[in-house]
Structures are given as C-alpha cells and as structure tokens.
Coordinates of N, CA and C in Angstrom, one line a residue:
Chain V
E1 N 20.0 1.1 29.6 CA 18.6 1.1 30.1 C 18.3 -0.4 30.7
V2 N 17.9 -0.4 31.9 CA 17.6 -1.7 32.6 C 16.3 -2.2 31.9
Q3 N 16.3 -3.5 31.5 CA 15.1 -4.2 31.0 C 15.1 -5.6 31.5
V4 N 13.9 -6.1 31.8 CA 13.6 -7.5 32.0 C 12.4 -7.8 31.2
V5 N 12.6 -8.9 30.4 CA 11.6 -9.3 29.4 C 11.2 -10.7 29.6
E6 N 9.9 -11.0 30.0 CA 9.5 -12.3 30.2 C 9.0 -13.0 28.9
S7 N 9.0 -14.3 28.9 CA 8.5 -15.1 27.8 C 8.2 -16.5 28.3
G8 N 7.4 -17.2 27.5 CA 7.1 -18.6 27.8 C 5.7 -18.9 28.3
G9 N 4.9 -17.9 28.5 CA 3.6 -18.1 28.9 C 2.7 -18.8 27.8
G10 N 1.5 -19.2 28.2 CA 0.6 -19.8 27.2 C -0.5 -20.5 27.9
L11 N -1.3 -21.2 27.1 CA -2.5 -21.9 27.5 C -2.1 -23.4 27.7
V12 N -2.3 -23.9 28.9 CA -1.9 -25.3 29.1 C -3.0 -26.0 29.9
Q13 N -3.0 -27.3 29.8 CA -4.0 -28.1 30.6 C -3.5 -28.3 32.0
P14 N -4.5 -28.5 32.9 CA -4.1 -28.8 34.3 C -3.2 -30.1 34.3
G15 N -2.2 -30.0 35.2 CA -1.3 -31.2 35.4 C -0.1 -31.1 34.5
T16 N -0.1 -30.2 33.6 CA 1.1 -30.2 32.7 C 2.1 -29.2 33.2
S17 N 3.2 -29.0 32.4 CA 4.3 -28.1 32.8 C 4.5 -27.0 31.8
L18 N 5.2 -26.0 32.3 CA 5.6 -24.8 31.5 C 6.8 -24.2 32.0
R19 N 7.7 -23.6 31.2 CA 8.9 -23.0 31.6 C 8.9 -21.5 31.2
L20 N 9.0 -20.6 32.2 CA 9.0 -19.2 31.9 C 10.5 -18.8 31.9
S21 N 10.8 -17.8 31.1 CA 12.1 -17.2 31.0 C 12.0 -15.7 31.2
C22 N 13.1 -15.1 31.7 CA 13.2 -13.7 31.8 C 14.6 -13.2 31.4
A23 N 14.7 -12.5 30.3 CA 15.9 -12.0 29.8 C 16.2 -10.6 30.4
A24 N 17.4 -10.5 31.0 CA 17.8 -9.2 31.7 C 18.9 -8.5 30.9
S25 N 18.8 -7.2 30.9 CA 19.8 -6.4 30.2 C 19.9 -5.0 30.9
G26 N 21.1 -4.4 30.7 CA 21.2 -3.0 31.2 C 21.8 -2.9 32.6
F27 N 22.1 -4.1 33.2 CA 22.6 -4.1 34.6 C 23.5 -5.3 34.7
T28 N 24.3 -5.3 35.8 CA 25.1 -6.5 36.1 C 24.3 -7.6 36.7
F29 N 23.8 -8.5 35.9 CA 22.8 -9.5 36.3 C 23.2 -10.2 37.6
D30 N 24.5 -10.6 37.7 CA 24.9 -11.5 38.9 C 25.2 -10.7 40.1
D31 N 24.8 -9.4 40.1 CA 24.9 -8.6 41.4 C 23.6 -8.5 42.1
Y32 N 22.5 -9.0 41.5 CA 21.2 -8.8 42.1 C 20.4 -10.0 42.2
A33 N 19.5 -10.0 43.3 CA 18.5 -11.1 43.4 C 17.4 -10.8 42.4
M34 N 16.7 -11.9 42.0 CA 15.6 -11.8 41.1 C 14.4 -12.5 41.6
H35 N 13.2 -12.1 41.2 CA 12.0 -12.6 41.7 C 11.0 -12.8 40.6
W36 N 10.0 -13.7 40.9 CA 8.8 -13.9 40.1 C 7.6 -13.5 41.0
V37 N 6.7 -12.7 40.4 CA 5.5 -12.2 41.1 C 4.4 -12.4 40.1
R38 N 3.3 -12.9 40.6 CA 2.1 -13.2 39.7 C 0.9 -12.4 40.1
Q39 N 0.0 -12.2 39.2 CA -1.2 -11.4 39.4 C -2.3 -12.1 38.6
A40 N -3.2 -12.7 39.4 CA -4.4 -13.4 38.8 C -5.3 -12.3 38.2
P41 N -6.1 -12.6 37.2 CA -7.0 -11.5 36.6 C -7.8 -10.8 37.6
G42 N -7.7 -9.5 37.7 CA -8.5 -8.7 38.6 C -8.1 -8.8 40.0
K43 N -7.0 -9.4 40.3 CA -6.5 -9.6 41.7 C -5.3 -8.8 42.0
G44 N -4.8 -9.0 43.2 CA -3.6 -8.3 43.7 C -2.3 -9.1 43.3
L45 N -1.2 -8.5 43.8 CA 0.1 -9.1 43.6 C 0.4 -10.3 44.5
E46 N 1.0 -11.3 44.0 CA 1.4 -12.5 44.9 C 2.8 -12.8 44.5
W47 N 3.7 -12.8 45.5 CA 5.1 -13.2 45.4 C 5.1 -14.7 45.1
V48 N 5.9 -15.2 44.2 CA 5.9 -16.6 43.8 C 7.2 -17.2 44.3
S49 N 8.4 -16.5 43.9 CA 9.7 -17.1 44.2 C 10.7 -16.1 44.0
G50 N 11.9 -16.3 44.7 CA 13.0 -15.4 44.6 C 14.3 -16.2 44.7
I51 N 15.4 -15.6 44.1 CA 16.7 -16.3 44.1 C 17.7 -15.2 44.3
S52 N 18.7 -15.6 45.1 CA 19.8 -14.6 45.4 C 20.7 -14.4 44.3
W53 N 21.6 -13.5 44.4 CA 22.5 -13.1 43.3 C 23.3 -14.3 42.8
N54 N 23.7 -15.2 43.6 CA 24.5 -16.3 43.2 C 23.7 -17.6 43.2
G55 N 22.5 -17.6 43.4 CA 21.6 -18.8 43.3 C 21.7 -19.6 44.6
D56 N 22.4 -19.2 45.6 CA 22.6 -20.1 46.8 C 21.3 -20.1 47.7
T57 N 20.6 -19.0 47.6 CA 19.4 -18.9 48.5 C 18.2 -18.7 47.6
I58 N 17.2 -19.5 47.9 CA 16.0 -19.5 47.1 C 14.8 -19.6 48.0
G59 N 13.7 -18.9 47.7 CA 12.5 -19.0 48.5 C 11.3 -19.2 47.6
Y60 N 10.3 -19.8 48.1 CA 9.0 -20.1 47.4 C 7.8 -19.7 48.2
A61 N 6.8 -19.3 47.6 CA 5.5 -19.2 48.3 C 5.0 -20.6 48.6
D62 N 4.2 -20.7 49.7 CA 3.7 -22.0 50.0 C 2.8 -22.6 48.9
S63 N 2.2 -21.7 48.2 CA 1.2 -22.1 47.1 C 1.9 -22.8 46.0
V64 N 3.2 -22.7 45.8 CA 3.9 -23.3 44.7 C 5.1 -24.2 45.1
K65 N 5.3 -24.2 46.4 CA 6.5 -25.0 46.9 C 6.3 -26.5 46.5
G66 N 7.3 -27.1 45.9 CA 7.3 -28.5 45.5 C 6.8 -28.7 44.1
R67 N 6.3 -27.6 43.5 CA 5.8 -27.7 42.1 C 6.6 -26.8 41.1
F68 N 7.1 -25.6 41.7 CA 7.8 -24.7 40.8 C 9.3 -24.7 41.2
T69 N 10.1 -24.4 40.3 CA 11.6 -24.3 40.5 C 12.2 -23.1 39.8
I70 N 12.8 -22.3 40.6 CA 13.4 -21.1 40.1 C 14.9 -21.3 39.8
S71 N 15.4 -20.7 38.8 CA 16.9 -20.9 38.5 C 17.3 -19.6 37.7
R72 N 18.6 -19.5 37.7 CA 19.2 -18.4 36.9 C 20.5 -18.8 36.2
D73 N 20.8 -18.2 35.1 CA 21.9 -18.5 34.3 C 22.7 -17.2 34.1
T74 N 23.8 -17.0 34.8 CA 24.6 -15.8 34.7 C 25.1 -15.5 33.3
A75 N 25.6 -16.6 32.6 CA 26.1 -16.4 31.3 C 25.1 -15.9 30.3
K76 N 23.8 -16.4 30.5 CA 22.7 -16.0 29.6 C 22.0 -14.8 30.1
K77 N 22.3 -14.3 31.3 CA 21.7 -13.2 32.0 C 20.1 -13.5 32.0
S78 N 19.8 -14.6 32.4 CA 18.4 -15.0 32.4 C 17.9 -15.7 33.7
L79 N 16.6 -15.4 33.9 CA 16.0 -16.0 35.1 C 14.9 -17.0 34.5
Y80 N 14.7 -18.1 35.2 CA 13.7 -19.1 34.8 C 12.8 -19.5 35.9
M81 N 11.6 -20.0 35.5 CA 10.7 -20.7 36.4 C 10.1 -21.9 35.7
Q82 N 10.5 -23.1 36.2 CA 10.0 -24.3 35.8 C 8.7 -24.6 36.6
M83 N 7.6 -24.7 35.9 CA 6.3 -24.8 36.6 C 5.7 -26.2 36.3
N84 N 5.6 -27.1 37.2 CA 5.1 -28.4 37.0 C 3.7 -28.6 37.7
S85 N 3.0 -29.6 37.4 CA 1.7 -29.9 38.0 C 0.8 -28.7 38.1
L86 N 0.7 -28.0 37.0 CA 0.0 -26.7 37.0 C -1.5 -26.9 37.3
R87 N -2.1 -25.9 38.0 CA -3.5 -26.0 38.4 C -4.2 -24.7 37.9
P88 N -5.5 -24.8 37.8 CA -6.3 -23.6 37.3 C -6.0 -22.4 38.1
E89 N -5.7 -22.5 39.4 CA -5.4 -21.4 40.3 C -4.1 -20.8 40.0
D90 N -3.2 -21.4 39.2 CA -2.0 -20.8 38.8 C -2.1 -19.8 37.6
T91 N -3.3 -19.7 37.1 CA -3.6 -18.8 36.0 C -3.4 -17.4 36.5
A92 N -2.5 -16.7 35.8 CA -2.1 -15.3 36.2 C -1.1 -14.7 35.2
L93 N -0.9 -13.5 35.3 CA 0.2 -12.8 34.6 C 1.4 -12.9 35.5
Y94 N 2.5 -13.4 35.0 CA 3.7 -13.7 35.7 C 4.7 -12.6 35.4
Y95 N 5.1 -11.8 36.4 CA 6.1 -10.8 36.3 C 7.5 -11.3 36.8
C96 N 8.5 -10.8 36.0 CA 9.9 -11.0 36.5 C 10.3 -9.6 37.1
A97 N 10.9 -9.6 38.2 CA 11.3 -8.4 38.9 C 12.7 -8.4 39.4
K98 N 13.5 -7.3 39.2 CA 14.8 -7.2 39.6 C 14.8 -6.6 41.1
A99 N 15.6 -7.2 42.0 CA 15.6 -6.7 43.3 C 16.7 -5.6 43.4
Y100 N 16.6 -4.7 44.4 CA 17.5 -3.6 44.6 C 18.8 -4.1 45.2
G101 N 18.8 -5.3 45.8 CA 19.9 -5.8 46.5 C 20.2 -7.2 46.0
A102 N 21.1 -7.9 46.7 CA 21.6 -9.2 46.3 C 21.0 -10.4 46.9
T103 N 20.3 -10.2 48.0 CA 19.7 -11.3 48.7 C 18.2 -11.5 48.5
V104 N 17.6 -12.6 48.8 CA 16.2 -12.9 48.6 C 15.4 -11.9 49.4
A105 N 15.9 -11.5 50.6 CA 15.2 -10.6 51.5 C 15.3 -9.2 51.0
S106 N 15.9 -8.9 49.9 CA 15.9 -7.5 49.3 C 14.6 -7.3 48.6
I107 N 13.7 -6.7 49.4 CA 12.3 -6.7 48.9 C 12.0 -5.5 47.9
T108 N 13.0 -4.7 47.8 CA 12.8 -3.5 46.9 C 12.9 -4.0 45.4
F109 N 11.8 -4.1 44.7 CA 11.8 -4.5 43.3 C 11.8 -3.3 42.4
D110 N 12.9 -2.9 41.9 CA 13.0 -1.6 41.3 C 12.7 -1.7 39.8
Y111 N 12.8 -2.9 39.2 CA 12.4 -3.0 37.8 C 11.5 -4.2 37.5
W112 N 10.5 -4.0 36.8 CA 9.5 -5.1 36.5 C 9.4 -5.2 35.0
G113 N 9.2 -6.5 34.5 CA 8.9 -6.7 33.1 C 7.4 -6.4 32.9
Q114 N 7.0 -6.7 31.7 CA 5.6 -6.5 31.3 C 4.7 -7.7 31.6
G115 N 5.4 -8.8 31.9 CA 4.6 -10.0 32.3 C 4.4 -11.0 31.2
T116 N 4.2 -12.2 31.5 CA 3.8 -13.2 30.5 C 2.6 -14.0 31.1
L117 N 1.6 -14.2 30.3 CA 0.3 -14.7 30.8 C 0.3 -16.3 30.7
V118 N 0.0 -16.8 31.9 CA -0.2 -18.3 32.0 C -1.6 -18.6 32.2
T119 N -2.2 -19.4 31.4 CA -3.6 -19.8 31.6 C -3.6 -21.3 31.7
V120 N -4.2 -21.8 32.8 CA -4.3 -23.2 33.0 C -5.8 -23.6 33.0
S121 N -6.1 -24.3 31.9 CA -7.5 -24.7 31.7 C -7.7 -25.9 30.8
S122 N -8.7 -26.6 31.1 CA -8.9 -27.8 30.2 C -9.9 -27.4 29.1
Chain U
Y1 N 2.3 -14.4 57.6 CA 2.3 -12.9 57.9 C 1.4 -12.3 56.9
E2 N 0.6 -11.3 57.4 CA -0.4 -10.7 56.5 C -0.3 -9.2 56.6
L3 N -0.4 -8.5 55.4 CA -0.5 -7.1 55.3 C -1.9 -6.7 54.9
I4 N -2.5 -5.8 55.7 CA -3.9 -5.5 55.4 C -4.0 -4.0 54.9
Q5 N -4.6 -3.9 53.8 CA -4.8 -2.5 53.2 C -6.3 -2.3 53.0
P6 N -6.8 -1.1 53.1 CA -8.2 -0.8 52.8 C -8.4 -1.1 51.3
P7 N -9.5 -1.7 50.9 CA -9.8 -1.9 49.5 C -9.8 -0.7 48.6
S8 N -10.3 0.4 49.2 CA -10.4 1.6 48.4 C -10.3 2.8 49.2
V9 N -9.8 3.9 48.6 CA -9.7 5.2 49.2 C -10.1 6.2 48.1
S10 N -10.8 7.2 48.5 CA -11.2 8.3 47.6 C -10.6 9.6 48.1
V11 N -10.3 10.5 47.1 CA -9.7 11.8 47.5 C -10.1 12.8 46.4
S12 N -10.2 14.0 46.8 CA -10.5 15.1 45.8 C -9.2 15.6 45.2
P13 N -9.2 16.0 44.0 CA -8.0 16.6 43.4 C -7.4 17.7 44.3
G14 N -6.1 17.7 44.5 CA -5.4 18.7 45.2 C -5.3 18.4 46.7
Q15 N -6.1 17.4 47.2 CA -6.1 17.1 48.6 C -5.1 16.0 48.9
T16 N -5.0 15.6 50.2 CA -4.0 14.6 50.6 C -4.7 13.3 50.8
A17 N -4.1 12.3 50.1 CA -4.6 10.9 50.3 C -3.6 10.1 51.2
S18 N -4.2 9.3 52.1 CA -3.4 8.4 52.9 C -3.9 7.0 52.7
I19 N -2.9 6.1 52.5 CA -3.2 4.7 52.3 C -2.4 3.9 53.4
T20 N -3.1 3.2 54.2 CA -2.5 2.4 55.3 C -2.2 1.0 54.9
C21 N -1.3 0.4 55.6 CA -0.9 -1.0 55.4 C -0.5 -1.5 56.8
S22 N -1.3 -2.4 57.3 CA -1.1 -2.9 58.7 C -0.6 -4.3 58.8
G23 N 0.3 -4.5 59.7 CA 0.9 -5.9 59.9 C 1.5 -5.9 61.2
H24 N 1.6 -7.1 61.8 CA 2.2 -7.2 63.2 C 3.6 -6.7 63.2
K25 N 3.9 -5.7 64.0 CA 5.2 -5.1 64.2 C 5.8 -4.7 62.9
L26 N 5.0 -4.2 62.0 CA 5.5 -3.8 60.7 C 6.5 -2.7 60.8
G27 N 6.4 -1.9 61.8 CA 7.4 -0.9 62.0 C 8.8 -1.4 62.2
D28 N 8.9 -2.6 62.6 CA 10.3 -3.2 62.8 C 10.9 -3.7 61.5
K29 N 10.1 -3.6 60.4 CA 10.6 -4.1 59.1 C 10.6 -2.9 58.1
Y30 N 11.2 -3.1 57.0 CA 11.1 -2.1 55.9 C 9.9 -2.4 55.1
A31 N 9.2 -1.3 54.7 CA 8.1 -1.4 53.8 C 8.3 -0.7 52.5
C32 N 7.8 -1.2 51.5 CA 7.8 -0.6 50.1 C 6.4 -0.4 49.6
W33 N 6.3 0.5 48.7 CA 5.0 0.7 48.0 C 5.2 0.7 46.5
Y34 N 4.2 0.2 45.9 CA 4.1 0.1 44.4 C 2.8 0.7 43.9
Q35 N 2.9 1.4 42.8 CA 1.8 1.9 42.1 C 1.5 1.1 40.8
Q36 N 0.3 0.7 40.6 CA 0.0 0.0 39.3 C -1.3 0.6 38.7
K37 N -1.1 1.1 37.5 CA -2.2 1.7 36.7 C -2.7 0.6 35.8
P38 N -4.0 0.7 35.4 CA -4.6 -0.4 34.6 C -3.8 -0.7 33.3
G39 N -3.6 -2.0 33.2 CA -2.8 -2.5 32.0 C -1.3 -2.3 32.1
Q40 N -0.8 -1.8 33.2 CA 0.6 -1.6 33.3 C 1.2 -2.4 34.4
S41 N 2.5 -2.5 34.4 CA 3.3 -3.3 35.4 C 3.4 -2.4 36.7
P42 N 3.6 -3.0 37.8 CA 3.8 -2.2 39.0 C 5.1 -1.3 38.9
V43 N 5.0 -0.2 39.6 CA 6.2 0.7 39.6 C 6.5 1.0 41.1
L44 N 7.8 0.9 41.4 CA 8.2 1.2 42.8 C 8.1 2.7 43.1
I45 N 7.4 3.1 44.1 CA 7.3 4.5 44.4 C 7.9 4.9 45.8
I46 N 8.0 3.9 46.7 CA 8.6 4.1 48.0 C 9.3 2.9 48.4
Y47 N 10.6 3.0 48.9 CA 11.3 1.8 49.4 C 11.9 2.2 50.8
Q48 N 12.3 1.2 51.5 CA 12.8 1.4 52.9 C 12.0 2.5 53.6
D49 N 10.7 2.3 53.7 CA 9.8 3.1 54.4 C 9.5 4.4 53.8
N50 N 10.5 5.2 53.5 CA 10.3 6.6 53.1 C 11.2 7.1 52.0
K51 N 11.9 6.3 51.3 CA 12.8 6.7 50.2 C 12.0 6.7 48.9
R52 N 12.3 7.7 48.1 CA 11.7 7.8 46.8 C 12.7 7.5 45.7
P53 N 12.4 6.5 44.8 CA 13.4 6.3 43.6 C 13.4 7.6 42.8
S54 N 14.5 7.7 42.0 CA 14.6 8.9 41.1 C 13.4 8.8 40.2
G55 N 12.9 10.0 39.9 CA 11.8 10.1 39.0 C 10.4 10.1 39.6
I56 N 10.3 9.7 40.9 CA 9.0 9.7 41.6 C 8.8 11.1 42.2
P57 N 7.7 11.7 41.9 CA 7.4 13.0 42.4 C 7.4 13.1 43.9
E58 N 7.8 14.3 44.4 CA 7.9 14.6 45.8 C 6.6 14.5 46.6
R59 N 5.5 14.5 45.9 CA 4.2 14.5 46.6 C 4.0 13.1 47.2
F60 N 4.8 12.1 46.8 CA 4.6 10.8 47.4 C 5.6 10.6 48.5
S61 N 5.1 10.2 49.7 CA 6.0 10.0 50.9 C 5.5 8.9 51.6
G62 N 6.3 8.3 52.5 CA 6.0 7.2 53.3 C 6.5 7.2 54.7
S63 N 5.8 6.5 55.6 CA 6.2 6.4 57.0 C 5.9 5.0 57.4
N64 N 6.5 4.6 58.5 CA 6.3 3.3 59.1 C 6.6 3.2 60.5
S65 N 5.6 2.9 61.3 CA 5.8 2.9 62.8 C 4.8 2.0 63.4
G66 N 5.2 1.3 64.5 CA 4.2 0.4 65.2 C 3.8 -0.7 64.3
N67 N 2.5 -0.8 64.0 CA 2.0 -1.8 63.2 C 1.5 -1.3 61.8
T68 N 1.8 0.0 61.5 CA 1.2 0.6 60.3 C 2.2 1.3 59.5
A69 N 2.3 1.0 58.2 CA 3.0 1.8 57.2 C 1.9 2.7 56.5
T70 N 2.3 3.9 56.2 CA 1.4 4.8 55.5 C 2.0 5.4 54.3
L71 N 1.3 5.4 53.2 CA 1.7 6.1 51.9 C 0.8 7.3 51.9
T72 N 1.5 8.5 51.8 CA 0.8 9.8 51.7 C 1.1 10.4 50.3
I73 N 0.0 10.8 49.7 CA 0.1 11.6 48.5 C -0.4 13.0 48.7
S74 N 0.4 13.9 48.6 CA 0.0 15.3 48.9 C -0.3 16.0 47.5
G75 N -1.3 16.8 47.5 CA -1.7 17.5 46.3 C -2.0 16.4 45.2
T76 N -2.9 15.5 45.6 CA -3.2 14.4 44.6 C -3.7 14.9 43.3
Q77 N -3.2 14.2 42.3 CA -3.6 14.6 40.9 C -4.4 13.4 40.3
A78 N -5.1 13.8 39.2 CA -5.9 12.7 38.5 C -5.0 11.6 38.1
M79 N -3.8 11.9 37.7 CA -2.9 10.8 37.2 C -2.5 9.8 38.3
D80 N -2.7 10.2 39.6 CA -2.4 9.3 40.7 C -3.4 8.2 40.9
E81 N -4.5 8.3 40.2 CA -5.6 7.2 40.3 C -5.0 5.9 39.8
A82 N -5.0 4.9 40.7 CA -4.3 3.7 40.5 C -4.5 2.7 41.7
D83 N -4.0 1.5 41.5 CA -3.9 0.6 42.6 C -2.5 0.7 43.3
Y84 N -2.6 0.6 44.6 CA -1.3 0.8 45.4 C -1.2 -0.5 46.3
F85 N 0.1 -1.0 46.3 CA 0.4 -2.2 47.0 C 1.5 -2.0 48.0
C86 N 1.4 -2.4 49.2 CA 2.5 -2.3 50.1 C 3.2 -3.7 50.1
Q87 N 4.4 -3.7 50.7 CA 5.2 -4.9 50.6 C 6.2 -4.9 51.8
A88 N 6.4 -6.1 52.3 CA 7.4 -6.2 53.4 C 8.0 -7.6 53.4
W89 N 9.0 -7.9 54.2 CA 9.6 -9.2 54.3 C 9.4 -9.8 55.7
D90 N 8.8 -11.0 55.7 CA 8.7 -11.7 57.0 C 8.9 -13.2 56.6
S91 N 10.1 -13.6 56.6 CA 10.5 -15.0 56.1 C 10.3 -15.2 54.7
S92 N 9.5 -14.4 54.1 CA 9.3 -14.4 52.6 C 8.8 -13.0 52.2
V93 N 8.7 -12.8 50.9 CA 8.1 -11.5 50.5 C 6.6 -11.5 50.7
V94 N 6.0 -10.5 51.2 CA 4.6 -10.4 51.4 C 4.1 -9.1 50.8
F95 N 3.0 -9.2 50.1 CA 2.3 -8.0 49.5 C 1.0 -7.8 50.2
G96 N 0.6 -6.6 50.4 CA -0.7 -6.3 50.9 C -1.7 -6.5 49.7
G97 N -3.0 -6.6 50.1 CA -4.1 -6.9 49.1 C -4.3 -5.8 48.1
G98 N -3.8 -4.6 48.3 CA -3.9 -3.5 47.4 C -5.1 -2.6 47.7
T99 N -4.9 -1.3 47.4 CA -5.9 -0.3 47.6 C -6.1 0.5 46.3
K100 N -7.4 0.6 45.9 CA -7.7 1.3 44.7 C -7.9 2.8 45.1
L101 N -7.1 3.7 44.6 CA -7.2 5.1 44.9 C -8.1 5.7 43.7
T102 N -9.2 6.4 44.2 CA -10.0 7.1 43.2 C -9.9 8.6 43.5
V103 N -9.6 9.3 42.4 CA -9.5 10.8 42.5 C -10.7 11.4 41.9
L104 N -11.6 11.9 42.7 CA -12.9 12.4 42.2 C -13.2 13.8 42.7

C-alpha cells in the first residue's frame, strides 16, 4: 500500500526555521518526483515545491523561493522541506504528494499524505 | 499563469454538474482534477484531461479544449459534495482556486 506520511509541523515564531519530513512507503521512491503543496486555513491548494526522481530538477513557488529548500534521501525514502525565515502567511497545512511520473512537470499527484500543520505566529 | 474556477456550483441529486477551469491555451496542456472533502486530503479524480484513476466512479469525466477544462459529474450523488480543484503545468505547477460543489 502506497503511503506518504508528513511530520515536523508546529507553532513557530516569525523569522525562525522548521524542517518538514515525509516518509514514503509502498512504492519505489527513487522512480518518482515528489512535491509539497500547502493549504492555508479555509483556502485553496498552493503548490510549494517539487523535486525530480533523482533530485536534479527542483522547482519552487515564487512565494517561497530563496527561503525554502526541498531535498530527498533515497536511502531513507524520505522527502524534506527546510523552511527558513518563516512568515505568518506561511501558516498552512503542508501536504506531501507523490507524482505519477519522474519529472517535476509530472503534475498528476496520485497519492497525498494527511498533512502537517505549520503555524507561524508571535 | 492563472487557472480560474467558479467559486461555487450547485446541482440537484441525479443531475449533471459541470465545473470549469479556464486558463490561457489550457487545451494545449494536460489538466488534472482533485476532489477534497472537509477534513480530508485531496484525491486525484481526473488526470491527463480525461483519464480516471482506478477506483474513481465512471460518473466523473473530464475534457479540455481551447482555454477551458471541464469536470463533469453525471448522476451527481450527495457524496460528491466537496471542493474541486483543477491543476496544470506552466513552468510550474498551478492550481485553480477551487469550486465548492453543493448537492441540494
């Protein structure tokens, strides 16, 4: 059974950092691109970042470029998001999503986790 | 790049619901659709314009031409009440703003 499970969310102050993790199982992790998508309370879906199967291609939304860094560890079958200089507008439920294909442009997200909540507030 | 969806659509049970997603030359790209029920994660219901993942009922179908992708739900059921999001690629992943489908 394919599963992606996020962790690492929490309440942090503006300007601080947080690292999200996503543990994958049930599929060959290094065959597929992976993505982070967030959803602010009561709002729609916003793509945050994606990484290709081998980590060679990475994309970021303009809203997080220069502050967030996506990475993956094949041995640990895990996806990560290092979030620096956090702002109140980064408050959201962060989902990890498996892509149907290997590239960042593979937009079909066929499996989603339950999300991890990040709250940025003083 | 922007994908525009109507904020809300209403449909009577058993009728056909259509949810549109508009974007510049969207028909030249692949579109996907996701369903999200309250308190749950999004679920892929249509990919590559008109393909259904296994387990998605046949009443869900998709089309994409010109500037508009359309999700059609035939014989809408109460359980289909949810938020629906379209998605496409234009140098990055783009989601539409979402449409709340009410079945009344």
